[in-house]
PDB file of C-alpha atoms in Angstrom:
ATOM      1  CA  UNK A   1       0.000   0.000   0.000  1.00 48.00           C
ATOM      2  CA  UNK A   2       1.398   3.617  -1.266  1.00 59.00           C
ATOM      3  CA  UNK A   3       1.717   5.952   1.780  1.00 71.00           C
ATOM      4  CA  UNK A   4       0.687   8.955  -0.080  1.00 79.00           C
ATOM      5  CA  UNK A   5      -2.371  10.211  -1.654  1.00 88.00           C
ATOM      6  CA  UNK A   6      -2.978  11.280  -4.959  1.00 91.00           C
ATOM      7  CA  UNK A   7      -5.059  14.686  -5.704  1.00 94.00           C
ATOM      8  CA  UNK A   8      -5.681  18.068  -7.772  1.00 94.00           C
ATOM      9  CA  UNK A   9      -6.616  21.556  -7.355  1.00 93.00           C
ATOM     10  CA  UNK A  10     -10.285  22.976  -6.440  1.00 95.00           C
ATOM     11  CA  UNK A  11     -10.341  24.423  -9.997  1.00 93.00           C
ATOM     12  CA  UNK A  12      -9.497  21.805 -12.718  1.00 92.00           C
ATOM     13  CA  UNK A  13     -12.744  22.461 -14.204  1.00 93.00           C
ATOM     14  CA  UNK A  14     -14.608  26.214 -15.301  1.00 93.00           C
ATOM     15  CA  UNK A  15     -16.627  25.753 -12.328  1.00 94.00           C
ATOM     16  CA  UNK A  16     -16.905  26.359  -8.191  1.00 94.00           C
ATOM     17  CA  UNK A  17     -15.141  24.185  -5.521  1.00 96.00           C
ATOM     18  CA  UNK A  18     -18.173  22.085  -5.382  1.00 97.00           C
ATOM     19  CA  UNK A  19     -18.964  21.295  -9.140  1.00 97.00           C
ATOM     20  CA  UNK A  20     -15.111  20.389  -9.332  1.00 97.00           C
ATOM     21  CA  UNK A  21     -14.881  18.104  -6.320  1.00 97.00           C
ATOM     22  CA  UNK A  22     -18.225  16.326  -7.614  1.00 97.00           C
ATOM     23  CA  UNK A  23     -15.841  15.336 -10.701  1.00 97.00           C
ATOM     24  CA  UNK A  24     -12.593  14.735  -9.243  1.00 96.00           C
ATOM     25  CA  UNK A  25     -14.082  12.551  -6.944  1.00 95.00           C
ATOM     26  CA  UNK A  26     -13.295   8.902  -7.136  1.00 93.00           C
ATOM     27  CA  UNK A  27     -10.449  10.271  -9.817  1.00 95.00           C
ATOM     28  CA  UNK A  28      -8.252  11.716  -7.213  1.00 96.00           C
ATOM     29  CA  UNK A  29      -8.197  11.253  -3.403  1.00 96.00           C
ATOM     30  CA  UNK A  30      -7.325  15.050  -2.022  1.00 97.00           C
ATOM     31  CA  UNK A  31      -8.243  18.075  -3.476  1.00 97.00           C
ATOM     32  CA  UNK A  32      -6.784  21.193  -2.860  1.00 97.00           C
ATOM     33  CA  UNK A  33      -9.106  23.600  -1.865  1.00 97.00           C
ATOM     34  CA  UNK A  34      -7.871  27.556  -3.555  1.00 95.00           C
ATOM     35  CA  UNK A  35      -8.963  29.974  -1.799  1.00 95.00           C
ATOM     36  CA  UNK A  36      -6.580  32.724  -3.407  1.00 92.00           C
ATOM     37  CA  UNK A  37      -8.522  35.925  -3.890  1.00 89.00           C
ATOM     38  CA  UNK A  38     -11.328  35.465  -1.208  1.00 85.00           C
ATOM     39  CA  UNK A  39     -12.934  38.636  -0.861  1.00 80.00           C
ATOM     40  CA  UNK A  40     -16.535  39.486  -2.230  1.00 68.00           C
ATOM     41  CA  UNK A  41     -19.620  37.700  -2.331  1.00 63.00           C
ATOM     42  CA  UNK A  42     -18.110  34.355  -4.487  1.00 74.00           C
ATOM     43  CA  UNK A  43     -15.227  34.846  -2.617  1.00 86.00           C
ATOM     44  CA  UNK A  44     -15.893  31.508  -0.262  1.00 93.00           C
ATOM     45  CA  UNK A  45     -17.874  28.370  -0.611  1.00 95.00           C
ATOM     46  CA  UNK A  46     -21.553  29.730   1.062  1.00 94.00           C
ATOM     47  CA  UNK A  47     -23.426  27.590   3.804  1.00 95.00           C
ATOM     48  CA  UNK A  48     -24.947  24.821   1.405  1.00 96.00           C
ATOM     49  CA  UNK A  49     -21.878  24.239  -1.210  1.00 96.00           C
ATOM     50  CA  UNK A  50     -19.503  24.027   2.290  1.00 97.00           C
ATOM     51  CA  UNK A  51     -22.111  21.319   3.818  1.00 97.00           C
ATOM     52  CA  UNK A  52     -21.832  19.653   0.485  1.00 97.00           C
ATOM     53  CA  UNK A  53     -18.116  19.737   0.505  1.00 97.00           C
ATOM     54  CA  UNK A  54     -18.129  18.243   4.041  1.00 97.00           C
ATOM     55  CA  UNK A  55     -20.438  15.450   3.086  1.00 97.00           C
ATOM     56  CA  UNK A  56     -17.450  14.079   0.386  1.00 97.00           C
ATOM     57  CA  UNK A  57     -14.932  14.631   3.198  1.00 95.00           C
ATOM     58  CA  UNK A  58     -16.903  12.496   5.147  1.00 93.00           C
ATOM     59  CA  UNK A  59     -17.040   9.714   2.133  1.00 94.00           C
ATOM     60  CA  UNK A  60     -13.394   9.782   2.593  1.00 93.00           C
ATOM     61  CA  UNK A  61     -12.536  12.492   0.324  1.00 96.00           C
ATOM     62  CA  UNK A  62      -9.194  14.786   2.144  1.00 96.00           C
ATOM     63  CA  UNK A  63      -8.896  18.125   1.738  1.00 97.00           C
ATOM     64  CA  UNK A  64      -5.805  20.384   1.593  1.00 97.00           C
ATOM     65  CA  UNK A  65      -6.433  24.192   1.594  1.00 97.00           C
ATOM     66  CA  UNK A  66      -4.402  26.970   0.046  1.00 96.00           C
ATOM     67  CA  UNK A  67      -4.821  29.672   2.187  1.00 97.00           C
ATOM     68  CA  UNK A  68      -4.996  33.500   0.212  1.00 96.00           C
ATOM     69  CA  UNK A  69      -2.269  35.190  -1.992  1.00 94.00           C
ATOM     70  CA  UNK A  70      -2.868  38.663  -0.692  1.00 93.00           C
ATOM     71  CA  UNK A  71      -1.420  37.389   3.099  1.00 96.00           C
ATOM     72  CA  UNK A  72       2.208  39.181   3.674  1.00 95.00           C
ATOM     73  CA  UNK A  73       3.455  37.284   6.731  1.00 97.00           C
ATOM     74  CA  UNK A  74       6.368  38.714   6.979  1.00 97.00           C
ATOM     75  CA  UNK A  75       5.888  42.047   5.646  1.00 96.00           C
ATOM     76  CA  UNK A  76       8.060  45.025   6.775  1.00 96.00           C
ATOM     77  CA  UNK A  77       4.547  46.920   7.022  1.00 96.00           C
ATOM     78  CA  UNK A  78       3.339  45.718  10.608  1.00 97.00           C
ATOM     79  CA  UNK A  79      -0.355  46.285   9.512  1.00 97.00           C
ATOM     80  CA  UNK A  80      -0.202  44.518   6.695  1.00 97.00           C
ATOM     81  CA  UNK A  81       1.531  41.292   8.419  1.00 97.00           C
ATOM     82  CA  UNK A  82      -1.027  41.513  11.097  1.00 97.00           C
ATOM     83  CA  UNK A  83      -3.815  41.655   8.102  1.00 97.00           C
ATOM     84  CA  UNK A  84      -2.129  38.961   6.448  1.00 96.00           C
ATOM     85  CA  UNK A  85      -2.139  37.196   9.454  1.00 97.00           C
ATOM     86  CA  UNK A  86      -6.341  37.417  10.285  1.00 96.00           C
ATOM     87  CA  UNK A  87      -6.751  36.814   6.667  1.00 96.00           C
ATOM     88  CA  UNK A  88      -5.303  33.068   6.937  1.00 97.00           C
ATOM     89  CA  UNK A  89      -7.046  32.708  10.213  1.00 97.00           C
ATOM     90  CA  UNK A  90     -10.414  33.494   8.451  1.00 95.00           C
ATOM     91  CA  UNK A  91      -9.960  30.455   6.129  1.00 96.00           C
ATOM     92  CA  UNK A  92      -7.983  28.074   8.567  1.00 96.00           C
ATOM     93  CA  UNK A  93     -11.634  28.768  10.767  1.00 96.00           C
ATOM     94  CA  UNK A  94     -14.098  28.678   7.763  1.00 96.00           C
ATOM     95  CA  UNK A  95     -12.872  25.516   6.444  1.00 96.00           C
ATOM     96  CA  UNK A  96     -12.593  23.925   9.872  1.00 94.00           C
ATOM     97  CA  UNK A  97     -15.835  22.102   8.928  1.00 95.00           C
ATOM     98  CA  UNK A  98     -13.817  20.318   6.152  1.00 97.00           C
ATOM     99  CA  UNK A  99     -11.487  18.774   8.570  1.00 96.00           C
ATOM    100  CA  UNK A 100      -8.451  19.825   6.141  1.00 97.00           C
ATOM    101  CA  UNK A 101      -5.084  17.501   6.027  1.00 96.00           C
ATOM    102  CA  UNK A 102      -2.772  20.437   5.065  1.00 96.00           C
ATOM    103  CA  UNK A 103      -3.293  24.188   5.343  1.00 97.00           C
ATOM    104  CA  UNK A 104      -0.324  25.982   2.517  1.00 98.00           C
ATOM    105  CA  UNK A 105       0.949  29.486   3.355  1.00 97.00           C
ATOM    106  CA  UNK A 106       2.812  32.108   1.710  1.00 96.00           C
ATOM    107  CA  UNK A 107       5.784  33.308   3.422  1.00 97.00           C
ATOM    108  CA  UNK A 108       7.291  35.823   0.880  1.00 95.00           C
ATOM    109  CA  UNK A 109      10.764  38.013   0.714  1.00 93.00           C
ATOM    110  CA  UNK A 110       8.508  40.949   0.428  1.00 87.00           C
ATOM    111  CA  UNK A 111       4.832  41.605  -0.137  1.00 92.00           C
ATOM    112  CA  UNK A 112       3.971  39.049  -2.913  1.00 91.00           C
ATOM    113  CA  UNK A 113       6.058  36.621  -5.061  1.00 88.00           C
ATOM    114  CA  UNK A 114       9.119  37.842  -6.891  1.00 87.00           C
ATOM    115  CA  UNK A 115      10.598  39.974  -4.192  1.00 87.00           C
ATOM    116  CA  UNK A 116      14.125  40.986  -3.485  1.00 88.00           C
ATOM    117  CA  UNK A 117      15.968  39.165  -0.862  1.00 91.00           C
ATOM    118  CA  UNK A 118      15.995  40.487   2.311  1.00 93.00           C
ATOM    119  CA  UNK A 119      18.785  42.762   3.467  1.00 92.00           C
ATOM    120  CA  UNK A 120      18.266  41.488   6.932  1.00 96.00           C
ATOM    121  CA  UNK A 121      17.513  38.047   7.202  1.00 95.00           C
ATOM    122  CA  UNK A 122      17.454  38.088  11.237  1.00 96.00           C
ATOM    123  CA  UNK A 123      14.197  40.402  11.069  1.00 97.00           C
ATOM    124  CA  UNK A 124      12.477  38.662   8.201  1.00 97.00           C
ATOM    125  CA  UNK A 125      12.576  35.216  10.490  1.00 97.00           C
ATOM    126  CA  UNK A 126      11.503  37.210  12.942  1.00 98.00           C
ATOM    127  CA  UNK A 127       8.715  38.716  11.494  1.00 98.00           C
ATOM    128  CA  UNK A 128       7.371  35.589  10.309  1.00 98.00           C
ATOM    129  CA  UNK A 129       7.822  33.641  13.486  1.00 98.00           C
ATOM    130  CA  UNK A 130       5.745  36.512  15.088  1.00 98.00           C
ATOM    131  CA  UNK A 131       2.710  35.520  12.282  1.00 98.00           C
ATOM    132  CA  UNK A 132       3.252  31.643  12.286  1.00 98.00           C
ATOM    133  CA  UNK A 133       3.005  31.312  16.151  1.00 97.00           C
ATOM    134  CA  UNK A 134      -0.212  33.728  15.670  1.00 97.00           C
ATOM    135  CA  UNK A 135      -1.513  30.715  13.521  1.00 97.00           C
ATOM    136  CA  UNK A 136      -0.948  28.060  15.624  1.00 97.00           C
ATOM    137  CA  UNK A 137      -2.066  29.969  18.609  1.00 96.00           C
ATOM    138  CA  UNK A 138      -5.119  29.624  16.693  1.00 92.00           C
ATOM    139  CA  UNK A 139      -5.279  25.619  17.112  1.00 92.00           C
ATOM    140  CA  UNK A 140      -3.923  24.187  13.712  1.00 93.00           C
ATOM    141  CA  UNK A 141      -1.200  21.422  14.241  1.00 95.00           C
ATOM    142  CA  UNK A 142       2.101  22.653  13.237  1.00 97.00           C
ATOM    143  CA  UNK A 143       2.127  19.245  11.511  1.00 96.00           C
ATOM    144  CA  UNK A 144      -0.674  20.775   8.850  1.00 96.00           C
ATOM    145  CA  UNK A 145       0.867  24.024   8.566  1.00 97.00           C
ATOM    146  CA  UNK A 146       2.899  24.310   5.931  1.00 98.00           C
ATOM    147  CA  UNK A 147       5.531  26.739   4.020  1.00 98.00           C
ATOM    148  CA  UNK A 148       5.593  26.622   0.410  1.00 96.00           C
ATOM    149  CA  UNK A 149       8.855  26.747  -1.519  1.00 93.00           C
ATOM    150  CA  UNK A 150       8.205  29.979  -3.351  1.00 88.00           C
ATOM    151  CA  UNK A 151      10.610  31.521  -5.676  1.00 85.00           C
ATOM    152  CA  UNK A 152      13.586  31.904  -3.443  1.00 87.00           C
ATOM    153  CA  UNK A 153      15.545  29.443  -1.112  1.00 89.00           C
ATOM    154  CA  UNK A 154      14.033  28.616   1.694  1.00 93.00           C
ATOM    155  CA  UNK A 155      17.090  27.410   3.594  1.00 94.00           C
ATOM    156  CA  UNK A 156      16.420  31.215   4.314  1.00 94.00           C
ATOM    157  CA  UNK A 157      13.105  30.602   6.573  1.00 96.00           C
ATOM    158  CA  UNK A 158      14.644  27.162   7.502  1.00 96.00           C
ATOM    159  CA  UNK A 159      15.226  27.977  11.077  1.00 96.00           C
ATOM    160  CA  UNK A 160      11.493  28.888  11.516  1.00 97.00           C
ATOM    161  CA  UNK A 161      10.267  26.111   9.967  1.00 98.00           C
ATOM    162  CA  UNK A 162      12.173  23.981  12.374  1.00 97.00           C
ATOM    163  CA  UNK A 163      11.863  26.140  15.066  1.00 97.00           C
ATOM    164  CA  UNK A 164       8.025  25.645  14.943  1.00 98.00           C
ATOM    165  CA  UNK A 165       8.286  21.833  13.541  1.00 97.00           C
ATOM    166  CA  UNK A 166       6.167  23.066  11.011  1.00 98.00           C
ATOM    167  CA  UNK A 167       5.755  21.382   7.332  1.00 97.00           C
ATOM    168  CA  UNK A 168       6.524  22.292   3.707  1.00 97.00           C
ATOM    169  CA  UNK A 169       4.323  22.269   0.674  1.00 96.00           C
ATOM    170  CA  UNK A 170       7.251  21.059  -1.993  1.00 94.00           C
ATOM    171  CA  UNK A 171       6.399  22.554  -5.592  1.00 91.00           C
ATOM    172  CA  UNK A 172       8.410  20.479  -7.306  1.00 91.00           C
ATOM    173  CA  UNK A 173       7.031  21.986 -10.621  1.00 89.00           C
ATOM    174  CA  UNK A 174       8.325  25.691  -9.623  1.00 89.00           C
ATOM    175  CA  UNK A 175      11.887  23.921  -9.015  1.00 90.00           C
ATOM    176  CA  UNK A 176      12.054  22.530 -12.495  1.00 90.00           C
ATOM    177  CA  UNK A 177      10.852  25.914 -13.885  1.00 89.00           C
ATOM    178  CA  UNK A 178      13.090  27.487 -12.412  1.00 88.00           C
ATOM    179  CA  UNK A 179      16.468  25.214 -13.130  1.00 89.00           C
ATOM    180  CA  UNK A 180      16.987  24.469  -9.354  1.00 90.00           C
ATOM    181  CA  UNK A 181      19.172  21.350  -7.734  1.00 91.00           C
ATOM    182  CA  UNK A 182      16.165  19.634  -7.385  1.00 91.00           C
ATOM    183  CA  UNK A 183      18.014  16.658  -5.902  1.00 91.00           C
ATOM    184  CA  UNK A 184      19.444  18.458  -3.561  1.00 92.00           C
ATOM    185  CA  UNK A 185      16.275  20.253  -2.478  1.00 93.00           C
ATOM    186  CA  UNK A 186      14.243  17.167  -2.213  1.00 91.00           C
ATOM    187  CA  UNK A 187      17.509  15.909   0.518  1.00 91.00           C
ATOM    188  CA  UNK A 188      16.897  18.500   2.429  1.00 93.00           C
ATOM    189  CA  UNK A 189      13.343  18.762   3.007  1.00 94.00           C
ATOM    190  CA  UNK A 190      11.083  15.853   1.666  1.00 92.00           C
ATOM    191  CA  UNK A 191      11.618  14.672   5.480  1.00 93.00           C
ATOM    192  CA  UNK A 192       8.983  17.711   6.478  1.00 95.00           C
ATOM    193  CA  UNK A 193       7.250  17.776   3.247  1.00 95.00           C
ATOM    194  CA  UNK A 194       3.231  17.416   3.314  1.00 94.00           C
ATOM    195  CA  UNK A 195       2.442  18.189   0.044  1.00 94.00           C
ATOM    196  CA  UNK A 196       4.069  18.058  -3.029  1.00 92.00           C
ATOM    197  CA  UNK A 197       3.093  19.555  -5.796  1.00 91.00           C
ATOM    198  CA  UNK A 198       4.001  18.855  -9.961  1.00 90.00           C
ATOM    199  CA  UNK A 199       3.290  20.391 -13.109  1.00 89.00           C
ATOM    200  CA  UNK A 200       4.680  21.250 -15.785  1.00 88.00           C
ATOM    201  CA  UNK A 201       6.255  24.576 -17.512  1.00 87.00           C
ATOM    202  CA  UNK A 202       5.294  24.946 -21.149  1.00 88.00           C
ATOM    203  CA  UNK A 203       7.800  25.939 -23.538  1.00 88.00           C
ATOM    204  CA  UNK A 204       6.677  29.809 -23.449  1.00 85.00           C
ATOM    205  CA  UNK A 205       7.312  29.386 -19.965  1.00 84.00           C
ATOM    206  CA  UNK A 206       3.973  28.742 -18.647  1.00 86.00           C
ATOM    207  CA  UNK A 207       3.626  26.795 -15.633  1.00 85.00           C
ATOM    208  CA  UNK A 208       0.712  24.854 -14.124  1.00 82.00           C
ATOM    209  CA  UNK A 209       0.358  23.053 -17.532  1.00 85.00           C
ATOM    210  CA  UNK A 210       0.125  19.365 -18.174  1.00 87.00           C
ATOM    211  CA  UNK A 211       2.623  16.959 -16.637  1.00 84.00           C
ATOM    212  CA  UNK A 212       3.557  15.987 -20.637  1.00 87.00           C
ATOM    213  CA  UNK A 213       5.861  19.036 -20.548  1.00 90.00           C
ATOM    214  CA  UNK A 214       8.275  17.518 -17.796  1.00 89.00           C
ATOM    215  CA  UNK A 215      10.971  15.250 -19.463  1.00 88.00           C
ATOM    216  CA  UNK A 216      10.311  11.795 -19.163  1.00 88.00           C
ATOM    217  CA  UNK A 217      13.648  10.563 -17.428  1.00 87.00           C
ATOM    218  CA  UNK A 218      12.840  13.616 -15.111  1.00 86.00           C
ATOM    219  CA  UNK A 219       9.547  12.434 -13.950  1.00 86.00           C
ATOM    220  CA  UNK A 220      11.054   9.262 -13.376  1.00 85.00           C
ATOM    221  CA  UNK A 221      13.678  10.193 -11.278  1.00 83.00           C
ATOM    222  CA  UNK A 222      11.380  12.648  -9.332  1.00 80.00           C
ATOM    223  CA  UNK A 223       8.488   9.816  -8.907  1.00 74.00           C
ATOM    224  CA  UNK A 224      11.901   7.796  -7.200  1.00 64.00           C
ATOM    225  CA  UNK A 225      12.803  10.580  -4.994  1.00 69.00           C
ATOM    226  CA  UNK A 226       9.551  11.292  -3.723  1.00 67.00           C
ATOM    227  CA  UNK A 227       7.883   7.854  -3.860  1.00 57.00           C
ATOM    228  CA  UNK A 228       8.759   6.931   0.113  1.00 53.00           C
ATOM    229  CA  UNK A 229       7.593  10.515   1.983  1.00 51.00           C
ATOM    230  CA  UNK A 230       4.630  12.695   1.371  1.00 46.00           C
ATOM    231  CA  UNK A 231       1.235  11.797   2.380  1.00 47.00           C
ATOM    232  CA  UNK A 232      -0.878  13.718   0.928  1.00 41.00           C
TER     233      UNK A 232
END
């Protein structure tokens, strides 16, 4: 028996979280619930479509939830950390119905993906311990909270991952965009990783495309490497 489960994003299909989950299920065994931009009135599953969703968790359906792109948790700007910070903890308690596996956070360099490196390092880990012992103040396990690799190393936030014992969301699909030592990435923290996550970069450069983009001997070495750790 594989000790990892298989799944795909709330929005495979033109459609709501529901309407997709109705046709991944029974294709896939975790769905990951994106909950990117959630502000407005369509901004959240309302009271019916989240009983719905629940009722699939119960057939044995898991859920992993990306929490939204607009949180800064370790922003410079104290009042936008501490609103980045309330803004997870309004999903991490709206989806607490859902009984999610994995909650994924954003922890970036600056205010959104893309920024520079920080010139001091010391009060960027700071900053976001500060926001990620807010969270689990809040009651999620540190073993579903976890830290996406971004866009930058994250041997960079290491010491507050570890610090915390909290997990990593592994987009292996980012690495190969981006040319990294994937190897040596995957050594270092598929110990801690929850999630993985793989797609591939189109030729133009487009990511999040079909798996048919990523080189065959390279899918086969990464379906070794990861084969014996995440569970989700």
């Amino acid at each position: 028996m594989r000790s990892f489960r298989i799944g795909a994003t709330s929005f495979v299909y033109p459609a709501s979280w529901l309407a997709n989950v109705e046709r991944l299920a029974g294709r896939v065994e975790d769905v990951e619930l994106l909950f990117f931009d959630p502000s407005g009135a369509d901004g959240l599953p309302d009271a019916r479509e989240l009983a719905a969703l629940a009722e699939y968790r119960a057939r044995g359906l898991s859920y992993s939830v990306h929490t939204p792109l607009v949180a800064s948790l370790a922003s410079e700007d104290e009042t936008r950390r501490l609103a980045g910070v309330r803004e997870v903890l309004r999903i991490l308690e709206f989806c607490r119905p859902l009984e999610p596996d994995a909650f994924v956070i954003h922890v970036y360099h600056g205010d959104s993906e893309g920024g520079a490196r920080p010139s001091d390092p010391a009060a960027f880990c700071e900053r976001a311990a500060r926001s990620c012992e807010a969270l689990l103040a809040c009651g999620v396990p540190a073993s579903q909270l976890c830290v996406e690799y971004l866009d930058y190393d994250l041997d960079l936030l290491r010491p507050v991952i570890e610090a915390f014992d909290l997990q990593v969301a592994l987009d292996v699909g980012h690495l190969l965009r981006d040319g990294r030592d994937w190897r040596g990435i995957l050594k270092r923290y598929l110990p801690r990783t929850k999630l993985v996550q793989w797609h591939g970069t189109a030729p133009g450069g487009r990511d999040h495309q079909s798996l048919a983009h990523v080189p065959r001997e390279t899918a086969r070495a990464l379906g070794f490497e990861t084969a014996e750790k995440p569970d989700s």
